[in-house]
């Protein structure tokens, strides 16, 4: 499985997307960069990362045994794969904040941006982008962020960590097509603030209290509202304030 190491690039996701459009890129090819000039986050946000200190990676996945109705399965499998690796690295108090932020205690240490292309034959090509804060220790402008180094007091080999994550994703790819795999169960078990009253904000900036009950197969967040109704929100409709 190929690894492409870059110093600086606009976005490893965009780089891999363009490459796979113009050439036959091997499945599970990984692009690593020291820094990005236009790192992309969820909801159109920018992903910032100090040069050379963190995991900035994108992996190409093709021929997945999922339909376009099961695309969130991939988010769940990738989140669990990262969590499994970080458990091996003994990172404390890990959880997944819906849809797929990697948390330690109350701080975000990593994020995932999956970009899917559905081809004319209905097959899916996914670019799985992962940013993980590893050896960066200054987050003065990001009070809700932290890194593995800050949490453990240790420094880590960023390339090794990226390779360990890719291996775990490769191992877990089969679980996408297996009906008895437990990654959805693990996702819910590790879901940040599940069953805990929390504050949310809808896209009209209304703040409200609710309790996370579930994430649906389509990836919607099911909240129990104060009037006892249960409403499912998609990623563009709500965010958790924490
Ligand atoms: C998030 O907002 O939580 C998702 C962040 C994803 C960042 C990674 S860094 C590597 C890859 N390339 C990008 O441009 N974004 C993802």
XYZ file of C-alpha atoms and ligand atoms in Angstrom:
258
model
C 0.000 0.000 0.000
C 1.456 3.300 -1.167
C 2.414 6.229 1.037
C 2.911 9.695 -0.443
C 4.755 12.077 1.871
C 4.495 15.790 1.176
C 5.923 18.806 2.918
C 3.270 21.453 2.272
C 0.063 21.081 0.258
C -3.266 22.920 0.100
C -5.212 19.951 1.488
C -4.275 16.266 1.543
C -7.940 15.454 0.795
C -7.942 17.665 -2.314
C -4.553 16.323 -3.414
C -5.699 12.694 -3.180
C -9.029 13.487 -4.812
C -7.308 15.067 -7.841
C -4.731 12.284 -8.042
C -7.361 9.555 -7.992
C -9.337 11.329 -10.705
C -6.400 11.431 -13.085
C -4.637 8.147 -12.347
C -5.336 4.679 -11.031
C -4.397 5.085 -7.378
C -4.017 1.901 -5.343
C -6.680 1.232 -2.722
C -5.597 2.381 0.784
C -2.998 4.804 -0.588
C -2.158 7.295 2.161
C -1.084 10.906 1.709
C 0.759 12.516 4.622
C 1.731 16.176 4.878
C 3.726 18.256 7.313
C 1.439 21.207 6.743
C -1.590 22.361 4.777
C -2.281 25.837 3.418
C -6.012 25.136 3.070
C -6.758 22.316 5.502
C -10.473 21.609 5.431
C -12.674 20.797 8.406
C -16.312 19.844 8.891
C -19.079 22.365 8.086
C -16.777 24.377 5.796
C -14.342 25.178 8.629
C -10.574 25.481 8.221
C -8.310 22.917 9.870
C -5.194 24.453 11.441
C -2.132 22.449 12.389
C 1.426 23.507 13.257
C 3.904 22.263 10.671
C 5.388 18.807 11.257
C 3.798 18.286 14.655
C 0.533 16.506 13.958
C -1.040 13.749 11.886
C -2.368 15.219 8.643
C -3.433 12.274 6.519
C -5.839 11.193 3.825
C -6.528 7.611 2.800
C -8.230 6.486 -0.397
C -10.866 3.791 0.027
C -12.545 2.215 -2.957
C -14.605 -0.908 -3.653
C -16.297 -0.624 -0.283
C -19.208 -2.950 0.331
C -21.616 -0.210 1.315
C -24.455 1.474 -0.512
C -24.936 5.224 -0.610
C -27.588 4.818 2.114
C -24.955 3.367 4.469
C -22.313 6.052 4.050
C -22.372 6.956 7.730
C -21.210 3.387 8.486
C -17.855 4.510 7.150
C -17.715 7.481 9.572
C -18.486 5.108 12.418
C -15.879 2.550 11.365
C -13.189 5.236 10.912
C -13.965 6.844 14.303
C -13.754 3.480 16.039
C -10.508 2.642 14.218
C -8.881 5.866 15.453
C -10.194 5.276 18.946
C -8.773 1.732 18.964
C -5.314 3.020 18.022
C -5.426 5.782 20.645
C -6.478 3.242 23.291
C -3.344 1.244 22.347
C -1.336 4.450 22.817
C -2.936 4.752 26.283
C -4.556 8.142 25.625
C -6.958 8.810 28.520
C -10.709 9.571 28.579
C -11.401 9.076 24.884
C -14.779 9.584 23.266
C -16.363 10.434 19.925
C -18.346 13.636 19.647
C -21.076 13.356 16.996
C -20.558 13.033 14.144
C -16.903 12.175 14.408
C -14.710 14.431 16.514
C -12.138 12.594 18.561
C -12.222 13.837 22.134
C -10.195 13.344 25.270
C -12.191 14.454 28.278
C -13.715 17.794 27.224
C -11.172 18.654 24.521
C -11.061 17.901 20.817
C -7.854 16.168 19.760
C -8.828 15.063 16.271
C -11.272 15.395 13.426
C -12.355 13.419 10.400
C -13.491 14.722 7.016
C -14.756 12.023 4.656
C -15.481 13.077 1.091
C -17.367 10.551 -1.030
C -17.807 10.379 -4.778
C -20.522 8.109 -6.129
C -19.545 6.872 -9.596
C -21.927 6.180 -12.479
C -21.839 2.438 -11.687
C -22.927 3.352 -8.104
C -19.584 2.368 -6.602
C -18.209 4.739 -3.995
C -14.762 6.291 -3.745
C -14.016 7.792 -0.343
C -11.266 10.136 0.676
C -10.861 9.754 4.428
C -9.103 12.811 5.848
C -7.846 12.701 9.411
C -6.284 15.454 11.466
C -4.960 14.443 14.867
C -3.193 16.799 17.261
C -0.103 14.941 18.392
C 2.965 16.969 19.393
C 1.563 20.505 19.173
C 1.320 22.105 22.601
C 0.161 25.652 21.870
C -3.596 25.974 21.386
C -3.956 29.517 22.726
C -6.392 30.452 19.939
C -8.298 27.134 20.215
C -9.378 26.787 23.855
C -11.405 23.613 23.139
C -8.506 21.783 21.484
C -5.749 19.674 22.937
C -3.130 17.179 21.800
C -1.809 13.782 22.722
C 1.431 15.386 23.951
C -0.465 17.691 26.304
C -2.521 14.793 27.620
C 0.333 12.394 28.200
C 3.431 14.596 28.603
C 5.072 12.468 25.897
C 5.990 13.039 22.250
C 5.074 10.569 19.537
C 6.240 9.546 16.064
C 3.614 11.171 13.841
C 4.312 8.957 10.797
C 4.097 5.771 12.873
C 0.806 6.888 14.371
C -0.604 7.615 10.898
C 0.542 4.195 9.691
C -1.049 2.518 12.734
C -4.337 4.286 11.958
C -4.226 3.221 8.316
C -3.530 -0.416 9.345
C -6.480 -0.358 11.756
C -8.770 1.048 9.043
C -7.536 -1.662 6.671
C -8.228 -4.331 9.282
C -11.713 -2.982 10.000
C -12.754 -2.565 6.345
C -14.313 -6.039 6.453
C -16.609 -4.993 9.314
C -18.440 -2.700 6.870
C -19.882 -5.714 5.088
C -20.405 -7.922 8.137
C -23.827 -7.737 9.723
C -22.639 -8.968 13.133
C -19.801 -6.453 13.587
C -20.095 -4.306 16.704
C -18.663 -0.988 15.610
C -22.038 0.805 15.814
C -22.415 -0.474 19.369
C -18.906 0.742 20.200
C -19.710 4.109 18.603
C -22.714 4.564 20.892
C -20.813 3.290 23.932
C -18.153 5.929 23.313
C -20.437 8.766 22.246
C -19.590 12.052 24.006
C -22.392 13.149 26.382
C -24.829 10.399 25.462
C -27.742 10.441 27.941
C -26.407 13.620 29.567
C -28.406 16.887 29.436
C -26.427 19.246 27.185
C -26.792 22.552 25.359
C -27.269 22.647 21.595
C -27.608 25.385 19.008
C -29.710 25.089 15.850
C -28.899 26.839 12.583
C -31.044 29.849 13.585
C -28.705 30.240 16.597
C -31.432 29.186 19.048
C -29.898 27.523 22.097
C -31.761 24.676 23.768
C -31.228 21.875 26.266
C -31.598 18.280 25.108
C -30.269 14.784 25.707
C -28.504 12.693 23.061
C -30.332 9.386 22.749
C -29.005 7.847 19.577
C -27.354 8.338 16.192
C -29.425 6.927 13.327
C -28.044 4.704 10.576
C -28.105 7.775 8.288
C -25.940 9.660 10.799
C -28.617 11.913 12.276
C -28.410 12.896 15.938
C -31.556 11.946 17.869
C -32.227 14.353 20.706
C -34.774 14.103 23.491
C -36.147 17.617 23.816
C -37.621 19.292 26.895
C -41.185 18.659 25.645
C -40.348 14.907 25.597
C -40.329 14.705 21.802
C -37.454 13.004 19.995
C -36.121 14.859 16.964
C -33.382 13.741 14.546
C -31.022 16.446 13.310
C -28.459 16.227 10.567
C -25.020 17.800 10.755
C -26.101 21.060 9.104
C -28.980 21.538 11.532
C -27.461 21.427 15.010
C -24.227 21.659 16.958
C -23.440 20.858 20.554
C -22.072 23.632 22.749
C -19.630 22.290 25.302
C -13.031 18.454 11.497
O -13.478 19.571 11.244
O -13.106 17.996 12.633
C -12.412 17.610 10.440
C -10.963 17.929 10.255
C -10.266 17.114 9.204
C -8.867 17.604 8.944
C -8.092 16.695 8.050
S -6.372 17.084 8.024
C -6.127 15.973 6.697
C -7.327 16.105 5.764
N -7.121 17.149 4.791
C -7.982 18.165 4.953
O -8.019 19.204 4.260
N -8.782 17.919 6.019
C -8.514 16.627 6.596
